[in-house]
Amino acid sequence: MAMSCKDGKQPIMDNGKYVRYTPEQVEALERLYHDCPKPSSIRRQQLIRECPILSNIEPKQIKVWFQNRRCREKQRKEASRLQAVNRKLTAMNKLLMEENDRLQKQVSQLVYENGYFRQHTHNTPLATKDTSCESVVTSGQHHLKPQHPPRDASPAGLLSIAEETLTEFLSKATGTAVEWVQMPGMKPGPDSSGIIAISHGCTGVGARACGLVGLEPTRVAEILKDRPSWFRDCRAVDVLNVLPTANGGTIELLYMQLYAPTTLAPGRDFWLLRYTSVLEDGSLVVCERSLKNTQNGPSMPPVQHFVRAEMLPSGYLVRPCEGGGSIIHIVDHMDLEPWSVPEVLRPLYESSTVLAQKTTMVALRQLRQMAQEASQSNVTNWGRRPAALRALSQRLSRGFNEALNGFSDEGWSMIGNDGMDDVTILVNSSPDKLMGSNLSFTNGFPAVSSAVLCAKASMLLQNVPPAILLRFLREHRSEWADNNIDAYAAAAVKVGPFSLQGSRVGSFGGQVILPLAHTIEHEEFLEVIKLEGVGHSPEDPIMPRDVFLLQLCCGMDENAVGACAELIFAPIDATFADDAPLLPSGFRIIPLDSGKEASSPNRTLDLAAALEVGPAGNRASSDHSANSGCTRSVMTIAFEFAFESHMQEHVASMTRQYIRSIISSVQRVALALSPSHLGSQAGLRSPLGTPEAQTLARWICQSYRSYLGVELLKSNGEGSESILKTLWHHSDAIMCCSLKVLPIFTFANQAGLDMLETTLVALQDITLEKIFDDHGRKTLCSEFPQIMQQGFTCLQGGICLSSMGRPVSYERAVAWKVLNDEENAHCICFMFINWSFV
């Protein structure tokens, strides 16, 4: 059947299959598509009535047009995505080829040196000296370094130093001036953080990163030069002088201060020259080095409370990438003067791995995070822009560092102790600290607090990974925190209704965790903590009220070698404004051993039982005794409180006792988490060996076989222990929930715990509805009767949430009813197949 167009206002149909629309009709349909890409049948009828130009088109043809339009849009987006991936792969291939060339040159150089040394060893005895950055252990004395003639610091002399710095930096970034070795745990490739390497056999400590970022070179340089905006250990960078160069570059003289990471060491400062220039190939270079032993120019005398460290030629090489974005090389090379800290802390200042984790990788992640934010929506589900949330994280971290370091130029002064020096008390009464500060309430009337008190301490921990300990402190606040102290701290902020937006992702012993934001690689989480019924309203002291904390959590990845773990929080007021006053408190745990210990993220499951019922009732996971290697870390604790001046002695006494109580709790926690402690306790049993768990595993498998007609496991053994072991190590996430009005999880295998990012103890605080979005909950509600009647159901793939708020995709899921030996329903079991973090 053919249909002609009358006056150009009707579509042409050819054999009843193809329709050619007029330009006016296409324009009208496109406008409608942008308003409603997928109209319902009723909506399509309405469109025909409202738009006369479409009146001669059948509703079925309009439906087909919208289907085709959606298909074209999907194809366009997919083509665009593939083009972006192709550009990224091309750039990464170029980067890898350059890295391969550099490594070949390094191999050739090592082969030549090896032959040279072999040739001369027969005649000349060699004095060996280990100069490895990772292995040198310095004595307590300041090593004397060779003195060179003073360098000229006049403008001409500074230009000479700048050009020399540029050459040395490029030889490290793309050449073989430093022997770079792959950082443990890092894998190069398009989907990784980049190529991360650490120095070996050189002066000081060094780290190098190469990667792709979706920002233009000038923007990359702008971000990286503003070091305090991304490097949270950086207290300040002052530009004291700027000199333009003839080639269009700039020379800057900088003074930079770094916070000390613990109470046991002083901060570091640097007197630097920074040279920014453009190479002949269009690459942008920002390189830096310390200015030492100069004359005829400006200098920076030593500063109290800081140790002058040296930055060896370092910087950033940024090259434009075809199709947009940049290829970046980052080099950090420093001598942090480890002689100035106690011997136990020297690994922090002698480890290139620590430098890579704290500085080099942070810079690359910041660039990738900002590139992602630039390409996505500007507002999160909490109504805040990513930059505002990032600023809140920065304020928490910076406030914690300020309290921990307690510099006198910020108004901090130390007060006397009570005869013991385990806890240090500082007081700050400066107007800058109190400006817009916390409001305490007395009889319903606000009174401005006159000072802020900080109590801080450090302690050495043995044989407990920082990530494991931090996870427990986050999920089991009641084991170390005092509700009365939380209520006192919260009384310093405004009382009022708090709008809880977003999804609740965790409920642990009276605290509810609500996610705000996380970095793209989930190294850091910003969240709101709701402590239910902890505080009291000043208007009604009898009525309990909830306390809210803004909390920053990072370093919970146990596979990150040398990474610092932090849990920093501060009470927030009812308005939760971006500029709300914050008094951060918290914990910082820094590993002192550069080696990586294999450990299970579920070690915390034993602690709750150990703390409640003692060793006899404790159950250890099967790998605890195996992971008995010794690890050391230093934990630093700092807590801040606002108070009125006449309460200073009382508040100081209270905080001392509180910090000592926390230290005692942490020591108890660390001991319970220690593999050596767990392995030494008689009567400890693996959860894989408990009769209850073995019985549940048998019920799960029997019910699956009964309802679906196939075996769940391919096990060689027939015993209950073998069934449980196979179920525990099954690659798909298997978890059980109770048959209650509000189902809660009661069991999960290792994959299930990994998917939910939780432990067996904390698992029981997670309800089934928390892991699904609205669509998933509706689907589950509609399928639940089928599970109870038929015994099982199959769910289509979708998205759920872990306890940390991370989205998890799964290909499909199966749910079935688990029957006990009496054929009564015991629980519901879910299996999520081919799951992965999005």
PDB file of C-alpha atoms in Angstrom, residues 683-832:
ATOM      1  CA  GLY A 683      38.349 -22.979  72.804  1.00  0.00           C
ATOM      2  CA  LEU A 684      38.223 -20.610  69.846  1.00  0.00           C
ATOM      3  CA  ARG A 685      36.417 -22.086  66.891  1.00  0.00           C
ATOM      4  CA  SER A 686      36.145 -21.036  63.303  1.00  0.00           C
ATOM      5  CA  PRO A 687      32.681 -19.874  62.210  1.00  0.00           C
ATOM      6  CA  LEU A 688      33.054 -22.404  59.412  1.00  0.00           C
ATOM      7  CA  GLY A 689      33.169 -25.090  62.065  1.00  0.00           C
ATOM      8  CA  THR A 690      30.130 -24.200  64.170  1.00  0.00           C
ATOM      9  CA  PRO A 691      27.258 -26.715  64.039  1.00  0.00           C
ATOM     10  CA  GLU A 692      24.715 -23.930  63.491  1.00  0.00           C
ATOM     11  CA  ALA A 693      26.493 -22.616  60.399  1.00  0.00           C
ATOM     12  CA  GLN A 694      26.977 -26.119  58.999  1.00  0.00           C
ATOM     13  CA  THR A 695      23.297 -26.884  59.482  1.00  0.00           C
ATOM     14  CA  LEU A 696      22.228 -23.653  57.807  1.00  0.00           C
ATOM     15  CA  ALA A 697      24.497 -24.396  54.831  1.00  0.00           C
ATOM     16  CA  ARG A 698      22.914 -27.841  54.464  1.00  0.00           C
ATOM     17  CA  TRP A 699      19.390 -26.357  54.593  1.00  0.00           C
ATOM     18  CA  ILE A 700      20.308 -23.724  51.971  1.00  0.00           C
ATOM     19  CA  CYS A 701      21.619 -26.331  49.529  1.00  0.00           C
ATOM     20  CA  GLN A 702      18.776 -28.794  50.118  1.00  0.00           C
ATOM     21  CA  SER A 703      16.117 -26.132  49.576  1.00  0.00           C
ATOM     22  CA  TYR A 704      17.803 -24.866  46.426  1.00  0.00           C
ATOM     23  CA  ARG A 705      17.907 -28.385  44.978  1.00  0.00           C
ATOM     24  CA  SER A 706      14.284 -29.028  46.011  1.00  0.00           C
ATOM     25  CA  TYR A 707      12.836 -25.889  44.406  1.00  0.00           C
ATOM     26  CA  LEU A 708      15.076 -25.354  41.375  1.00  0.00           C
ATOM     27  CA  GLY A 709      15.927 -28.975  40.591  1.00  0.00           C
ATOM     28  CA  VAL A 710      19.687 -28.418  40.310  1.00  0.00           C
ATOM     29  CA  GLU A 711      22.615 -28.463  42.696  1.00  0.00           C
ATOM     30  CA  LEU A 712      23.807 -25.176  44.148  1.00  0.00           C
ATOM     31  CA  LEU A 713      27.336 -26.390  44.842  1.00  0.00           C
ATOM     32  CA  LYS A 714      29.801 -28.597  43.078  1.00  0.00           C
ATOM     33  CA  SER A 715      31.394 -30.097  46.139  1.00  0.00           C
ATOM     34  CA  ASN A 716      33.593 -33.156  46.288  1.00  0.00           C
ATOM     35  CA  GLY A 717      32.777 -33.808  49.911  1.00  0.00           C
ATOM     36  CA  GLU A 718      29.506 -34.929  51.443  1.00  0.00           C
ATOM     37  CA  GLY A 719      30.040 -33.728  55.017  1.00  0.00           C
ATOM     38  CA  SER A 720      28.402 -30.623  56.472  1.00  0.00           C
ATOM     39  CA  GLU A 721      31.791 -28.982  57.008  1.00  0.00           C
ATOM     40  CA  SER A 722      32.701 -29.452  53.348  1.00  0.00           C
ATOM     41  CA  ILE A 723      29.337 -28.019  52.238  1.00  0.00           C
ATOM     42  CA  LEU A 724      29.787 -24.933  54.416  1.00  0.00           C
ATOM     43  CA  LYS A 725      33.345 -24.388  53.244  1.00  0.00           C
ATOM     44  CA  THR A 726      32.309 -24.587  49.589  1.00  0.00           C
ATOM     45  CA  LEU A 727      29.347 -22.271  50.199  1.00  0.00           C
ATOM     46  CA  TRP A 728      31.573 -19.793  52.031  1.00  0.00           C
ATOM     47  CA  HIS A 729      33.995 -19.563  49.098  1.00  0.00           C
ATOM     48  CA  HIS A 730      31.289 -19.539  46.380  1.00  0.00           C
ATOM     49  CA  SER A 731      32.044 -16.821  43.800  1.00  0.00           C
ATOM     50  CA  ASP A 732      28.470 -15.466  43.830  1.00  0.00           C
ATOM     51  CA  ALA A 733      27.149 -13.431  46.753  1.00  0.00           C
ATOM     52  CA  ILE A 734      24.874 -15.635  48.883  1.00  0.00           C
ATOM     53  CA  MET A 735      23.050 -14.158  51.871  1.00  0.00           C
ATOM     54  CA  CYS A 736      20.108 -15.048  54.106  1.00  0.00           C
ATOM     55  CA  CYS A 737      17.533 -12.768  55.706  1.00  0.00           C
ATOM     56  CA  SER A 738      14.989 -13.416  58.416  1.00  0.00           C
ATOM     57  CA  LEU A 739      11.256 -13.900  57.886  1.00  0.00           C
ATOM     58  CA  LYS A 740      10.181 -10.801  59.787  1.00  0.00           C
ATOM     59  CA  VAL A 741       8.065  -7.787  58.973  1.00  0.00           C
ATOM     60  CA  LEU A 742      11.361  -5.932  58.458  1.00  0.00           C
ATOM     61  CA  PRO A 743      13.758  -8.659  57.228  1.00  0.00           C
ATOM     62  CA  ILE A 744      17.357  -8.374  58.412  1.00  0.00           C
ATOM     63  CA  PHE A 745      20.378 -10.259  57.130  1.00  0.00           C
ATOM     64  CA  THR A 746      21.496 -13.146  59.294  1.00  0.00           C
ATOM     65  CA  PHE A 747      24.216 -14.796  57.214  1.00  0.00           C
ATOM     66  CA  ALA A 748      26.367 -14.139  54.142  1.00  0.00           C
ATOM     67  CA  ASN A 749      29.253 -15.938  52.539  1.00  0.00           C
ATOM     68  CA  GLN A 750      32.574 -14.226  51.864  1.00  0.00           C
ATOM     69  CA  ALA A 751      31.406 -12.844  48.490  1.00  0.00           C
ATOM     70  CA  GLY A 752      28.221 -11.554  50.127  1.00  0.00           C
ATOM     71  CA  LEU A 753      30.172  -9.741  52.831  1.00  0.00           C
ATOM     72  CA  ASP A 754      32.472  -8.253  50.196  1.00  0.00           C
ATOM     73  CA  MET A 755      29.479  -7.099  48.145  1.00  0.00           C
ATOM     74  CA  LEU A 756      27.829  -5.446  51.151  1.00  0.00           C
ATOM     75  CA  GLU A 757      31.200  -4.215  52.455  1.00  0.00           C
ATOM     76  CA  THR A 758      30.438  -5.307  55.980  1.00  0.00           C
ATOM     77  CA  THR A 759      31.210  -7.973  58.568  1.00  0.00           C
ATOM     78  CA  LEU A 760      29.222 -10.870  59.987  1.00  0.00           C
ATOM     79  CA  VAL A 761      28.509  -8.886  63.150  1.00  0.00           C
ATOM     80  CA  ALA A 762      27.532  -5.653  61.401  1.00  0.00           C
ATOM     81  CA  LEU A 763      25.570  -7.664  58.826  1.00  0.00           C
ATOM     82  CA  GLN A 764      22.825  -8.202  61.385  1.00  0.00           C
ATOM     83  CA  ASP A 765      22.211  -4.433  61.527  1.00  0.00           C
ATOM     84  CA  ILE A 766      21.422  -4.240  57.802  1.00  0.00           C
ATOM     85  CA  THR A 767      17.827  -4.692  56.679  1.00  0.00           C
ATOM     86  CA  LEU A 768      16.912  -6.122  53.303  1.00  0.00           C
ATOM     87  CA  GLU A 769      15.236  -2.929  52.117  1.00  0.00           C
ATOM     88  CA  LYS A 770      18.401  -0.881  52.685  1.00  0.00           C
ATOM     89  CA  ILE A 771      20.315  -2.539  49.875  1.00  0.00           C
ATOM     90  CA  PHE A 772      17.643  -1.959  47.199  1.00  0.00           C
ATOM     91  CA  ASP A 773      16.558   1.245  45.512  1.00  0.00           C
ATOM     92  CA  ASP A 774      12.869   2.128  45.121  1.00  0.00           C
ATOM     93  CA  HIS A 775      12.487   0.046  41.955  1.00  0.00           C
ATOM     94  CA  GLY A 776      14.201  -2.930  43.561  1.00  0.00           C
ATOM     95  CA  ARG A 777      12.016  -2.711  46.669  1.00  0.00           C
ATOM     96  CA  LYS A 778       8.830  -2.601  44.555  1.00  0.00           C
ATOM     97  CA  THR A 779      10.010  -5.604  42.547  1.00  0.00           C
ATOM     98  CA  LEU A 780      10.856  -7.522  45.693  1.00  0.00           C
ATOM     99  CA  CYS A 781       7.471  -6.756  47.272  1.00  0.00           C
ATOM    100  CA  SER A 782       5.676  -8.003  44.173  1.00  0.00           C
ATOM    101  CA  GLU A 783       7.766 -11.189  44.047  1.00  0.00           C
ATOM    102  CA  PHE A 784       7.690 -11.992  47.772  1.00  0.00           C
ATOM    103  CA  PRO A 785       4.317 -13.819  47.693  1.00  0.00           C
ATOM    104  CA  GLN A 786       5.654 -16.002  44.880  1.00  0.00           C
ATOM    105  CA  ILE A 787       8.677 -16.912  46.972  1.00  0.00           C
ATOM    106  CA  MET A 788       6.462 -18.008  49.849  1.00  0.00           C
ATOM    107  CA  GLN A 789       3.995 -19.932  47.633  1.00  0.00           C
ATOM    108  CA  GLN A 790       6.169 -21.344  44.848  1.00  0.00           C
ATOM    109  CA  GLY A 791       9.351 -21.475  46.921  1.00  0.00           C
ATOM    110  CA  PHE A 792      11.576 -19.436  44.644  1.00  0.00           C
ATOM    111  CA  THR A 793      11.744 -16.609  42.106  1.00  0.00           C
ATOM    112  CA  CYS A 794      14.246 -15.200  39.633  1.00  0.00           C
ATOM    113  CA  LEU A 795      14.953 -11.467  39.597  1.00  0.00           C
ATOM    114  CA  GLN A 796      16.270  -9.481  36.671  1.00  0.00           C
ATOM    115  CA  GLY A 797      19.592  -7.687  36.902  1.00  0.00           C
ATOM    116  CA  GLY A 798      19.727  -4.328  38.603  1.00  0.00           C
ATOM    117  CA  ILE A 799      21.508  -2.088  41.086  1.00  0.00           C
ATOM    118  CA  CYS A 800      21.732  -2.365  44.858  1.00  0.00           C
ATOM    119  CA  LEU A 801      23.819  -0.594  47.518  1.00  0.00           C
ATOM    120  CA  SER A 802      26.573  -1.780  49.825  1.00  0.00           C
ATOM    121  CA  SER A 803      26.696  -0.709  53.465  1.00  0.00           C
ATOM    122  CA  MET A 804      29.159   1.997  52.394  1.00  0.00           C
ATOM    123  CA  GLY A 805      26.700   3.415  49.868  1.00  0.00           C
ATOM    124  CA  ARG A 806      28.557   2.083  46.829  1.00  0.00           C
ATOM    125  CA  PRO A 807      26.315   1.019  43.916  1.00  0.00           C
ATOM    126  CA  VAL A 808      26.609  -2.669  43.033  1.00  0.00           C
ATOM    127  CA  SER A 809      25.352  -4.099  39.759  1.00  0.00           C
ATOM    128  CA  TYR A 810      24.318  -7.732  39.354  1.00  0.00           C
ATOM    129  CA  GLU A 811      23.432  -9.713  36.243  1.00  0.00           C
ATOM    130  CA  ARG A 812      20.532 -11.553  37.878  1.00  0.00           C
ATOM    131  CA  ALA A 813      19.455 -12.825  41.274  1.00  0.00           C
ATOM    132  CA  VAL A 814      17.697 -15.902  42.631  1.00  0.00           C
ATOM    133  CA  ALA A 815      15.680 -15.951  45.847  1.00  0.00           C
ATOM    134  CA  TRP A 816      14.385 -19.093  47.485  1.00  0.00           C
ATOM    135  CA  LYS A 817      12.760 -20.208  50.709  1.00  0.00           C
ATOM    136  CA  VAL A 818      15.017 -22.148  53.074  1.00  0.00           C
ATOM    137  CA  LEU A 819      13.299 -25.000  54.942  1.00  0.00           C
ATOM    138  CA  ASN A 820      14.564 -26.616  58.111  1.00  0.00           C
ATOM    139  CA  ASP A 821      14.470 -30.322  58.932  1.00  0.00           C
ATOM    140  CA  GLU A 822      10.800 -30.040  59.955  1.00  0.00           C
ATOM    141  CA  GLU A 823       9.939 -28.540  56.531  1.00  0.00           C
ATOM    142  CA  ASN A 824       9.154 -25.179  58.118  1.00  0.00           C
ATOM    143  CA  ALA A 825      10.316 -21.924  56.558  1.00  0.00           C
ATOM    144  CA  HIS A 826      13.508 -20.806  58.300  1.00  0.00           C
ATOM    145  CA  CYS A 827      14.642 -17.824  56.188  1.00  0.00           C
ATOM    146  CA  ILE A 828      14.917 -16.443  52.649  1.00  0.00           C
ATOM    147  CA  CYS A 829      18.166 -16.899  50.739  1.00  0.00           C
ATOM    148  CA  PHE A 830      19.362 -14.606  47.944  1.00  0.00           C
ATOM    149  CA  MET A 831      22.097 -15.287  45.411  1.00  0.00           C
ATOM    150  CA  PHE A 832      23.409 -12.318  43.376  1.00  0.00           C
TER     151      PHE A 832
END
